[in-house]
Amino acid sequence: MKKRLLIQILFTFALLAALYGFTTYSLNRYESKSTEAIYSHVKAKSVTEDDPTVYFTNDISSEGLMDIYAALGRTANGKVAVKVHTGEPGGYNFLSPDLIKNLVQSVNGTIVECNTAYGGSRATTTMHQQVAEDHGFTAIADVDIMDASGYISLPVTGGTHLTENFVGANFNNYDFFIILSHFKGHAMGGFGGAIKNMSIGIAASRGKSWIHSSGNSTTGFYGNHNNFLESMAEAASSVANNLGDNILYINVMNNLSVDCDCMSHPAEPTMADIGILASLDPVALDQACVDLVYAADNGHDLIQRMESLDGIHTLEHAVEIDFGSRTYNLVDIHSNTSVNDIEIPAVNVYPNPSKREINIPDHKKYDEIKIFDINGRMVLMQKSNSTINIERLNQGRYVMQLMNNGKKVATSSLIKE
């Protein structure tokens, strides 16, 4: 008990030290910029058609979340784990169960977590399950604390600090993972998004210590700061490499506090909500979120938190170990426009909504048309034509992909009446 109390006190001091700026890791990689200057970064000349796509919507709702999932075009099959932070008691910025309910239930998903390494109210499985219940997550899905029965080791390939990553023993019980992250600040990592959620979040209790210590200890959480940031990227890569195509990533940019959902008394957000982003590349996804914070008019506090802890170094190291890309094509799924040099043309199919047929403008530009439901399942595929018969589709929202030579060159939302 004395040891656990000491660990809790030390962890609290570390968080307070970061919160009040006692760190020396400010490298100021970004200076204050105008929105135009930020988007000049997003629209870098190095962006190509082969760079990953990051999808965006400013609709922070259950419907917007379903739309962004469908836009990815990858279906979560089999036994699906949804990795989400269930929040610390006293906190309130974590993703709302009402927001994620439809997505989780549409894939028949299980919400997964792992116990903490620093004590607190989520250090044991019993306490952790109680927190999940208190915060409303058990009301929408089963909750699995994956390290309840121990841990397994995943190999880390090409790492500087780690050769293995210790994740919850129940990791192998799942066929597919949705990494559903609340993007926000963090008092140790600078920011928390997909990379943190799939590294620290999926790591068993001893695995969290292993990452924090850069592979030197399975207890505690202290070590060289930059090595810790790099170890998060390495641990995340082991999860992605293990799952292959059986994983996707979604970040929700709301309640943008400088503090993580692991804080029981987080700072109030001082900037406006931004939207929901998704990608099949977690590095591109986190980079897009960082860029949008810099592009915001009121992101000063979160920018200061990210810079003071050199949070961007996690993504820099990810690229160094050939895990993901920091260049990307950012596509707004509702306006069908891209902010990058390579734009996806806007396609306004009509009538929309429709009961029977829709018309495809300039249909000869495309050789194939695919339609996906809100669960990401392809429900129609045919050669491009001036009209598409959708009479057999059920009522609801769909995403249309217009293809040419095997590449998606345009998208459009569709409502079937």
Tab-separated table of N, CA and C in Angstrom, residues 115-259:
chain	number	residue	atom	x	y	z
A	115	ASN	N	-5.516	-1.708	-17.613
A	115	ASN	CA	-5.340	-1.043	-16.320
A	115	ASN	C	-4.145	-0.092	-16.333
A	116	THR	N	-4.190	0.876	-15.421
A	116	THR	CA	-3.133	1.880	-15.342
A	116	THR	C	-1.924	1.340	-14.574
A	117	ALA	N	-0.811	2.054	-14.710
A	117	ALA	CA	0.421	1.678	-14.004
A	117	ALA	C	0.700	2.593	-12.824
A	118	TYR	N	-0.127	3.615	-12.626
A	118	TYR	CA	0.183	4.639	-11.623
A	118	TYR	C	-0.800	4.650	-10.453
A	119	GLY	N	-1.548	3.600	-10.273
A	119	GLY	CA	-2.529	3.608	-9.206
A	119	GLY	C	-3.786	4.330	-9.640
A	120	GLY	N	-4.493	4.908	-8.685
A	120	GLY	CA	-5.718	5.610	-9.029
A	120	GLY	C	-6.906	4.679	-9.116
A	121	SER	N	-7.975	5.161	-9.727
A	121	SER	CA	-9.248	4.435	-9.732
A	121	SER	C	-9.380	3.448	-10.878
A	122	ARG	N	-8.329	3.323	-11.716
A	122	ARG	CA	-8.407	2.363	-12.815
A	122	ARG	C	-7.214	1.401	-12.794
A	123	ALA	N	-6.649	1.199	-11.583
A	123	ALA	CA	-5.445	0.380	-11.453
A	123	ALA	C	-5.752	-1.101	-11.356
A	124	THR	N	-6.966	-1.454	-10.968
A	124	THR	CA	-7.367	-2.854	-10.902
A	124	THR	C	-8.574	-3.060	-11.797
A	125	THR	N	-8.777	-4.294	-12.211
A	125	THR	CA	-9.878	-4.597	-13.124
A	125	THR	C	-11.229	-4.274	-12.501
A	126	THR	N	-11.407	-4.595	-11.240
A	126	THR	CA	-12.684	-4.330	-10.573
A	126	THR	C	-12.991	-2.840	-10.552
A	127	MET	N	-11.999	-2.029	-10.157
A	127	MET	CA	-12.201	-0.583	-10.123
A	127	MET	C	-12.415	-0.025	-11.532
A	128	HIS	N	-11.650	-0.541	-12.475
A	128	HIS	CA	-11.731	-0.047	-13.842
A	128	HIS	C	-13.114	-0.333	-14.443
A	129	GLN	N	-13.615	-1.514	-14.208
A	129	GLN	CA	-14.957	-1.863	-14.686
A	129	GLN	C	-16.010	-0.972	-14.052
A	130	GLN	N	-15.822	-0.625	-12.787
A	130	GLN	CA	-16.775	0.246	-12.108
A	130	GLN	C	-16.771	1.641	-12.721
A	131	VAL	N	-15.583	2.144	-13.059
A	131	VAL	CA	-15.494	3.454	-13.705
A	131	VAL	C	-16.198	3.429	-15.060
A	132	ALA	N	-15.965	2.359	-15.821
A	132	ALA	CA	-16.630	2.227	-17.125
A	132	ALA	C	-18.142	2.220	-16.968
A	133	GLU	N	-18.613	1.565	-15.918
A	133	GLU	CA	-20.064	1.544	-15.653
A	133	GLU	C	-20.556	2.920	-15.229
A	134	ASP	N	-19.825	3.559	-14.332
A	134	ASP	CA	-20.233	4.880	-13.844
A	134	ASP	C	-20.282	5.912	-14.969
A	135	HIS	N	-19.406	5.763	-15.954
A	135	HIS	CA	-19.343	6.718	-17.059
A	135	HIS	C	-20.256	6.344	-18.226
A	136	GLY	N	-21.014	5.265	-18.073
A	136	GLY	CA	-22.042	4.931	-19.052
A	136	GLY	C	-21.621	4.016	-20.175
A	137	PHE	N	-20.394	3.479	-20.146
A	137	PHE	CA	-19.930	2.663	-21.265
A	137	PHE	C	-20.503	1.251	-21.237
A	138	THR	N	-20.705	0.690	-20.054
A	138	THR	CA	-21.263	-0.664	-19.998
A	138	THR	C	-22.723	-0.692	-20.427
A	139	ALA	N	-23.350	0.464	-20.489
A	139	ALA	CA	-24.746	0.522	-20.935
A	139	ALA	C	-24.874	0.401	-22.443
A	140	ILE	N	-23.773	0.625	-23.170
A	140	ILE	CA	-23.860	0.568	-24.630
A	140	ILE	C	-23.148	-0.647	-25.222
A	141	ALA	N	-22.272	-1.308	-24.444
A	141	ALA	CA	-21.518	-2.449	-24.979
A	141	ALA	C	-20.823	-3.174	-23.837
A	142	ASP	N	-20.365	-4.388	-24.128
A	142	ASP	CA	-19.496	-5.080	-23.183
A	142	ASP	C	-18.181	-4.326	-23.079
A	143	VAL	N	-17.596	-4.339	-21.883
A	143	VAL	CA	-16.300	-3.699	-21.648
A	143	VAL	C	-15.309	-4.762	-21.180
A	144	ASP	N	-14.183	-4.851	-21.861
A	144	ASP	CA	-13.160	-5.846	-21.562
A	144	ASP	C	-11.884	-5.131	-21.123
A	145	ILE	N	-11.479	-5.352	-19.879
A	145	ILE	CA	-10.180	-4.873	-19.410
A	145	ILE	C	-9.172	-5.940	-19.838
A	146	MET	N	-8.452	-5.666	-20.903
A	146	MET	CA	-7.746	-6.743	-21.610
A	146	MET	C	-6.605	-7.376	-20.822
A	147	ASP	N	-6.054	-6.650	-19.836
A	147	ASP	CA	-4.968	-7.259	-19.058
A	147	ASP	C	-5.454	-7.810	-17.729
A	148	ALA	N	-6.747	-8.090	-17.625
A	148	ALA	CA	-7.294	-8.668	-16.394
A	148	ALA	C	-6.610	-9.988	-16.060
A	149	SER	N	-6.219	-10.732	-17.081
A	149	SER	CA	-5.572	-12.036	-16.853
A	149	SER	C	-4.110	-12.023	-17.275
A	150	GLY	N	-3.520	-10.820	-17.388
A	150	GLY	CA	-2.102	-10.760	-17.684
A	150	GLY	C	-1.787	-10.066	-18.992
A	151	TYR	N	-0.704	-10.457	-19.620
A	151	TYR	CA	-0.213	-9.753	-20.804
A	151	TYR	C	0.390	-10.743	-21.788
A	152	ILE	N	0.559	-10.285	-23.022
A	152	ILE	CA	1.308	-11.013	-24.034
A	152	ILE	C	2.313	-10.040	-24.649
A	153	SER	N	3.273	-10.568	-25.355
A	153	SER	CA	4.318	-9.742	-25.963
A	153	SER	C	4.128	-9.682	-27.476
A	154	LEU	N	4.188	-8.460	-28.023
A	154	LEU	CA	4.203	-8.265	-29.467
A	154	LEU	C	5.601	-7.810	-29.871
A	155	PRO	N	6.143	-8.332	-30.963
A	155	PRO	CA	7.483	-7.905	-31.381
A	155	PRO	C	7.467	-6.486	-31.940
A	156	VAL	N	8.516	-5.728	-31.655
A	156	VAL	CA	8.712	-4.395	-32.226
A	156	VAL	C	9.823	-4.503	-33.259
A	157	THR	N	9.521	-4.126	-34.487
A	157	THR	CA	10.481	-4.220	-35.586
A	157	THR	C	11.085	-2.848	-35.873
A	158	GLY	N	12.395	-2.778	-35.869
A	158	GLY	CA	13.083	-1.539	-36.247
A	158	GLY	C	13.092	-0.469	-35.188
A	159	GLY	N	12.783	-0.817	-33.948
A	159	GLY	CA	12.749	0.170	-32.880
A	159	GLY	C	14.133	0.563	-32.398
A	160	THR	N	14.235	1.760	-31.846
A	160	THR	CA	15.482	2.235	-31.251
A	160	THR	C	15.588	1.819	-29.795
A	161	HIS	N	14.437	1.745	-29.113
A	161	HIS	CA	14.419	1.489	-27.677
A	161	HIS	C	13.746	0.166	-27.319
A	162	LEU	N	12.714	-0.208	-28.048
A	162	LEU	CA	11.930	-1.390	-27.710
A	162	LEU	C	12.147	-2.512	-28.715
A	163	THR	N	12.191	-3.720	-28.197
A	163	THR	CA	12.183	-4.910	-29.063
A	163	THR	C	10.879	-5.679	-28.908
A	164	GLU	N	10.118	-5.349	-27.868
A	164	GLU	CA	8.820	-5.981	-27.661
A	164	GLU	C	7.906	-5.002	-26.938
A	165	ASN	N	6.611	-5.285	-27.023
A	165	ASN	CA	5.576	-4.438	-26.432
A	165	ASN	C	4.610	-5.344	-25.681
A	166	PHE	N	4.347	-5.025	-24.416
A	166	PHE	CA	3.499	-5.868	-23.578
A	166	PHE	C	2.062	-5.337	-23.588
A	167	VAL	N	1.173	-6.072	-24.228
A	167	VAL	CA	-0.231	-5.657	-24.346
A	167	VAL	C	-1.107	-6.594	-23.536
A	168	GLY	N	-2.361	-6.186	-23.317
A	168	GLY	CA	-3.282	-7.018	-22.552
A	168	GLY	C	-3.438	-8.397	-23.152
A	169	ALA	N	-3.526	-9.417	-22.302
A	169	ALA	CA	-3.570	-10.808	-22.762
A	169	ALA	C	-4.759	-11.086	-23.670
A	170	ASN	N	-5.830	-10.312	-23.534
A	170	ASN	CA	-7.016	-10.553	-24.361
A	170	ASN	C	-6.916	-9.925	-25.743
A	171	PHE	N	-5.787	-9.309	-26.052
A	171	PHE	CA	-5.601	-8.673	-27.358
A	171	PHE	C	-5.899	-9.639	-28.502
A	172	ASN	N	-5.415	-10.867	-28.374
A	172	ASN	CA	-5.581	-11.851	-29.445
A	172	ASN	C	-6.995	-12.406	-29.557
A	173	ASN	N	-7.881	-12.009	-28.656
A	173	ASN	CA	-9.278	-12.465	-28.735
A	173	ASN	C	-10.061	-11.732	-29.814
A	174	TYR	N	-9.459	-10.705	-30.419
A	174	TYR	CA	-10.191	-9.853	-31.353
A	174	TYR	C	-9.608	-9.948	-32.756
A	175	ASP	N	-10.510	-9.860	-33.739
A	175	ASP	CA	-10.118	-9.939	-35.144
A	175	ASP	C	-9.818	-8.567	-35.732
A	176	PHE	N	-10.413	-7.525	-35.157
A	176	PHE	CA	-10.327	-6.192	-35.752
A	176	PHE	C	-10.362	-5.157	-34.632
A	177	PHE	N	-9.575	-4.088	-34.800
A	177	PHE	CA	-9.550	-3.003	-33.815
A	177	PHE	C	-9.951	-1.690	-34.471
A	178	ILE	N	-10.854	-0.968	-33.815
A	178	ILE	CA	-11.128	0.423	-34.134
A	178	ILE	C	-10.468	1.263	-33.046
A	179	ILE	N	-9.481	2.054	-33.416
A	179	ILE	CA	-8.806	2.936	-32.464
A	179	ILE	C	-9.581	4.254	-32.474
A	180	LEU	N	-10.464	4.399	-31.513
A	180	LEU	CA	-11.365	5.552	-31.433
A	180	LEU	C	-10.850	6.478	-30.332
A	181	SER	N	-10.241	7.573	-30.735
A	181	SER	CA	-9.485	8.399	-29.791
A	181	SER	C	-10.092	9.784	-29.635
A	182	HIS	N	-10.014	10.298	-28.417
A	182	HIS	CA	-10.324	11.695	-28.143
A	182	HIS	C	-9.025	12.473	-28.252
A	183	PHE	N	-8.886	13.311	-29.280
A	183	PHE	CA	-7.674	14.103	-29.425
A	183	PHE	C	-7.732	15.277	-28.440
A	184	LYS	N	-6.641	15.476	-27.708
A	184	LYS	CA	-6.575	16.532	-26.683
A	184	LYS	C	-5.127	16.672	-26.256
A	185	GLY	N	-4.856	17.551	-25.305
A	185	GLY	CA	-3.509	17.691	-24.781
A	185	GLY	C	-3.169	16.568	-23.823
A	186	HIS	N	-1.907	16.527	-23.426
A	186	HIS	CA	-1.480	15.518	-22.461
A	186	HIS	C	-0.282	16.053	-21.694
A	187	ALA	N	-0.279	15.830	-20.372
A	187	ALA	CA	0.739	16.418	-19.510
A	187	ALA	C	2.078	15.707	-19.573
A	188	MET	N	2.167	14.623	-20.333
A	188	MET	CA	3.457	13.960	-20.504
A	188	MET	C	3.818	13.804	-21.988
A	189	GLY	N	2.822	13.551	-22.826
A	189	GLY	CA	3.081	13.355	-24.246
A	189	GLY	C	2.863	14.586	-25.099
A	190	GLY	N	2.385	15.682	-24.504
A	190	GLY	CA	2.089	16.886	-25.275
A	190	GLY	C	0.699	16.866	-25.856
A	191	PHE	N	0.368	15.779	-26.537
A	191	PHE	CA	-0.988	15.563	-27.021
A	191	PHE	C	-1.262	14.062	-27.028
A	192	GLY	N	-2.523	13.732	-27.021
A	192	GLY	CA	-2.920	12.336	-27.100
A	192	GLY	C	-3.883	12.145	-28.251
A	193	GLY	N	-3.569	11.217	-29.137
A	193	GLY	CA	-4.438	10.879	-30.260
A	193	GLY	C	-4.372	9.398	-30.522
A	194	ALA	N	-4.321	9.017	-31.793
A	194	ALA	CA	-4.332	7.602	-32.153
A	194	ALA	C	-3.083	6.874	-31.670
A	195	ILE	N	-1.904	7.498	-31.827
A	195	ILE	CA	-0.661	6.822	-31.446
A	195	ILE	C	-0.639	6.529	-29.952
A	196	LYS	N	-1.011	7.499	-29.141
A	196	LYS	CA	-1.028	7.260	-27.696
A	196	LYS	C	-2.082	6.220	-27.318
A	197	ASN	N	-3.246	6.281	-27.942
A	197	ASN	CA	-4.340	5.367	-27.601
A	197	ASN	C	-3.994	3.919	-27.925
A	198	MET	N	-3.207	3.703	-28.976
A	198	MET	CA	-2.867	2.327	-29.350
A	198	MET	C	-1.530	1.875	-28.772
A	199	SER	N	-0.785	2.771	-28.139
A	199	SER	CA	0.460	2.367	-27.486
A	199	SER	C	0.229	2.239	-25.984
A	200	ILE	N	0.157	3.367	-25.291
A	200	ILE	CA	-0.125	3.349	-23.856
A	200	ILE	C	-1.483	2.715	-23.574
A	201	GLY	N	-2.472	3.002	-24.400
A	201	GLY	CA	-3.831	2.538	-24.140
A	201	GLY	C	-4.014	1.043	-24.241
A	202	ILE	N	-3.325	0.391	-25.174
A	202	ILE	CA	-3.456	-1.055	-25.354
A	202	ILE	C	-2.420	-1.811	-24.529
A	203	ALA	N	-1.402	-1.112	-24.042
A	203	ALA	CA	-0.380	-1.752	-23.218
A	203	ALA	C	-0.973	-2.193	-21.882
A	204	ALA	N	-0.581	-3.386	-21.445
A	204	ALA	CA	-0.926	-3.837	-20.101
A	204	ALA	C	-0.260	-2.913	-19.091
A	205	SER	N	-0.623	-3.058	-17.829
A	205	SER	CA	-0.065	-2.183	-16.805
A	205	SER	C	1.461	-2.180	-16.850
A	206	ARG	N	2.079	-3.356	-16.914
A	206	ARG	CA	3.542	-3.417	-16.974
A	206	ARG	C	4.043	-2.858	-18.296
A	207	GLY	N	3.239	-2.986	-19.352
A	207	GLY	CA	3.615	-2.454	-20.651
A	207	GLY	C	3.645	-0.941	-20.671
A	208	LYS	N	2.758	-0.319	-19.907
A	208	LYS	CA	2.773	1.149	-19.797
A	208	LYS	C	4.087	1.620	-19.185
A	209	SER	N	4.504	0.943	-18.122
A	209	SER	CA	5.789	1.283	-17.502
A	209	SER	C	6.947	1.026	-18.464
A	210	TRP	N	6.851	-0.047	-19.227
A	210	TRP	CA	7.874	-0.408	-20.200
A	210	TRP	C	8.051	0.703	-21.241
A	211	ILE	N	6.940	1.275	-21.700
A	211	ILE	CA	6.998	2.353	-22.688
A	211	ILE	C	7.534	3.634	-22.044
A	212	HIS	N	7.012	3.982	-20.864
A	212	HIS	CA	7.457	5.210	-20.196
A	212	HIS	C	8.956	5.176	-19.884
A	213	SER	N	9.479	3.993	-19.595
A	213	SER	CA	10.900	3.871	-19.250
A	213	SER	C	11.750	3.520	-20.466
A	214	SER	N	11.140	3.496	-21.640
A	214	SER	CA	11.853	3.190	-22.892
A	214	SER	C	12.512	1.818	-22.854
A	215	GLY	N	11.770	0.857	-22.289
A	215	GLY	CA	12.255	-0.510	-22.282
A	215	GLY	C	13.228	-0.840	-21.182
A	216	ASN	N	13.222	-0.041	-20.110
A	216	ASN	CA	14.165	-0.288	-19.011
A	216	ASN	C	13.530	-0.826	-17.748
A	217	SER	N	12.199	-0.734	-17.627
A	217	SER	CA	11.560	-1.162	-16.390
A	217	SER	C	10.105	-1.518	-16.658
A	218	THR	N	9.575	-2.461	-15.900
A	218	THR	CA	8.154	-2.816	-15.992
A	218	THR	C	7.376	-2.306	-14.782
A	219	THR	N	7.998	-1.412	-14.026
A	219	THR	CA	7.299	-0.725	-12.936
A	219	THR	C	7.664	0.758	-12.996
A	220	GLY	N	6.764	1.594	-12.488
A	220	GLY	CA	7.007	3.028	-12.516
A	220	GLY	C	6.751	3.610	-13.902
A	221	PHE	N	7.092	4.882	-14.066
A	221	PHE	CA	6.802	5.520	-15.351
A	221	PHE	C	7.761	6.679	-15.622
A	222	TYR	N	8.975	6.579	-15.122
A	222	TYR	CA	9.945	7.645	-15.341
A	222	TYR	C	11.050	7.187	-16.280
A	223	GLY	N	11.608	8.142	-17.005
A	223	GLY	CA	12.703	7.867	-17.920
A	223	GLY	C	12.992	9.105	-18.737
A	224	ASN	N	13.888	8.980	-19.699
A	224	ASN	CA	14.215	10.087	-20.588
A	224	ASN	C	12.980	10.475	-21.400
A	225	HIS	N	12.671	11.766	-21.447
A	225	HIS	CA	11.415	12.211	-22.052
A	225	HIS	C	11.343	11.904	-23.548
A	226	ASN	N	12.364	12.288	-24.296
A	226	ASN	CA	12.345	12.044	-25.734
A	226	ASN	C	12.296	10.553	-26.054
A	227	ASN	N	12.992	9.750	-25.252
A	227	ASN	CA	12.962	8.309	-25.457
A	227	ASN	C	11.555	7.751	-25.215
A	228	PHE	N	10.856	8.331	-24.247
A	228	PHE	CA	9.468	7.933	-23.996
A	228	PHE	C	8.595	8.242	-25.204
A	229	LEU	N	8.735	9.442	-25.773
A	229	LEU	CA	7.945	9.806	-26.948
A	229	LEU	C	8.226	8.837	-28.100
A	230	GLU	N	9.495	8.505	-28.292
A	230	GLU	CA	9.865	7.579	-29.358
A	230	GLU	C	9.338	6.173	-29.080
A	231	SER	N	9.329	5.783	-27.825
A	231	SER	CA	8.845	4.449	-27.465
A	231	SER	C	7.344	4.312	-27.704
A	232	MET	N	6.588	5.412	-27.554
A	232	MET	CA	5.166	5.344	-27.893
A	232	MET	C	4.982	5.000	-29.359
A	233	ALA	N	5.751	5.641	-30.229
A	233	ALA	CA	5.651	5.343	-31.661
A	233	ALA	C	6.016	3.895	-31.939
A	234	GLU	N	7.049	3.395	-31.270
A	234	GLU	CA	7.491	2.024	-31.502
A	234	GLU	C	6.460	1.010	-31.019
A	235	ALA	N	5.872	1.267	-29.849
A	235	ALA	CA	4.843	0.357	-29.332
A	235	ALA	C	3.611	0.362	-30.241
A	236	ALA	N	3.218	1.548	-30.697
A	236	ALA	CA	2.068	1.642	-31.596
A	236	ALA	C	2.318	0.877	-32.886
A	237	SER	N	3.543	0.953	-33.390
A	237	SER	CA	3.860	0.249	-34.635
A	237	SER	C	3.705	-1.259	-34.482
A	238	SER	N	4.005	-1.781	-33.281
A	238	SER	CA	3.884	-3.225	-33.074
A	238	SER	C	2.422	-3.665	-33.147
A	239	VAL	N	1.517	-2.817	-32.662
A	239	VAL	CA	0.083	-3.132	-32.734
A	239	VAL	C	-0.385	-3.105	-34.182
A	240	ALA	N	-0.006	-2.042	-34.900
A	240	ALA	CA	-0.419	-1.915	-36.298
A	240	ALA	C	0.146	-3.046	-37.148
A	241	ASN	N	1.407	-3.389	-36.942
A	241	ASN	CA	2.021	-4.459	-37.727
A	241	ASN	C	1.371	-5.803	-37.446
A	242	ASN	N	0.968	-6.019	-36.211
A	242	ASN	CA	0.316	-7.282	-35.858
A	242	ASN	C	-1.034	-7.424	-36.535
A	243	LEU	N	-1.772	-6.325	-36.645
A	243	LEU	CA	-3.146	-6.384	-37.153
A	243	LEU	C	-3.244	-6.223	-38.660
A	244	GLY	N	-2.233	-5.665	-39.296
A	244	GLY	CA	-2.281	-5.496	-40.742
A	244	GLY	C	-3.432	-4.602	-41.179
A	245	ASP	N	-4.298	-5.120	-42.042
A	245	ASP	CA	-5.440	-4.349	-42.524
A	245	ASP	C	-6.646	-4.428	-41.594
A	246	ASN	N	-6.502	-5.093	-40.474
A	246	ASN	CA	-7.634	-5.289	-39.557
A	246	ASN	C	-7.654	-4.228	-38.459
A	247	ILE	N	-7.477	-2.983	-38.877
A	247	ILE	CA	-7.463	-1.867	-37.933
A	247	ILE	C	-7.784	-0.581	-38.693
A	248	LEU	N	-8.423	0.352	-38.007
A	248	LEU	CA	-8.655	1.693	-38.562
A	248	LEU	C	-8.642	2.686	-37.412
A	249	TYR	N	-8.553	3.984	-37.756
A	249	TYR	CA	-8.282	5.008	-36.755
A	249	TYR	C	-9.232	6.193	-36.930
A	250	ILE	N	-9.834	6.613	-35.817
A	250	ILE	CA	-10.728	7.767	-35.805
A	250	ILE	C	-10.356	8.646	-34.620
A	251	ASN	N	-10.185	9.959	-34.864
A	251	ASN	CA	-9.929	10.933	-33.798
A	251	ASN	C	-11.079	11.922	-33.727
A	252	VAL	N	-11.589	12.161	-32.532
A	252	VAL	CA	-12.631	13.161	-32.322
A	252	VAL	C	-11.996	14.378	-31.666
A	253	MET	N	-12.119	15.538	-32.324
A	253	MET	CA	-11.515	16.769	-31.822
A	253	MET	C	-12.588	17.640	-31.173
A	254	ASN	N	-13.023	17.229	-29.992
A	254	ASN	CA	-13.941	18.050	-29.198
A	254	ASN	C	-13.407	18.123	-27.768
A	255	ASN	N	-13.958	19.040	-26.971
A	255	ASN	CA	-13.483	19.206	-25.588
A	255	ASN	C	-11.958	19.234	-25.550
A	256	LEU	N	-11.391	20.176	-26.297
A	256	LEU	CA	-9.951	20.194	-26.549
A	256	LEU	C	-9.186	20.832	-25.390
A	257	SER	N	-9.204	20.133	-24.266
A	257	SER	CA	-8.457	20.553	-23.084
A	257	SER	C	-6.969	20.326	-23.295
A	258	VAL	N	-6.153	21.014	-22.522
A	258	VAL	CA	-4.712	20.735	-22.538
A	258	VAL	C	-4.407	19.450	-21.778
A	259	ASP	N	-5.395	18.919	-21.073
A	259	ASP	CA	-5.193	17.749	-20.227
A	259	ASP	C	-5.832	16.499	-20.818
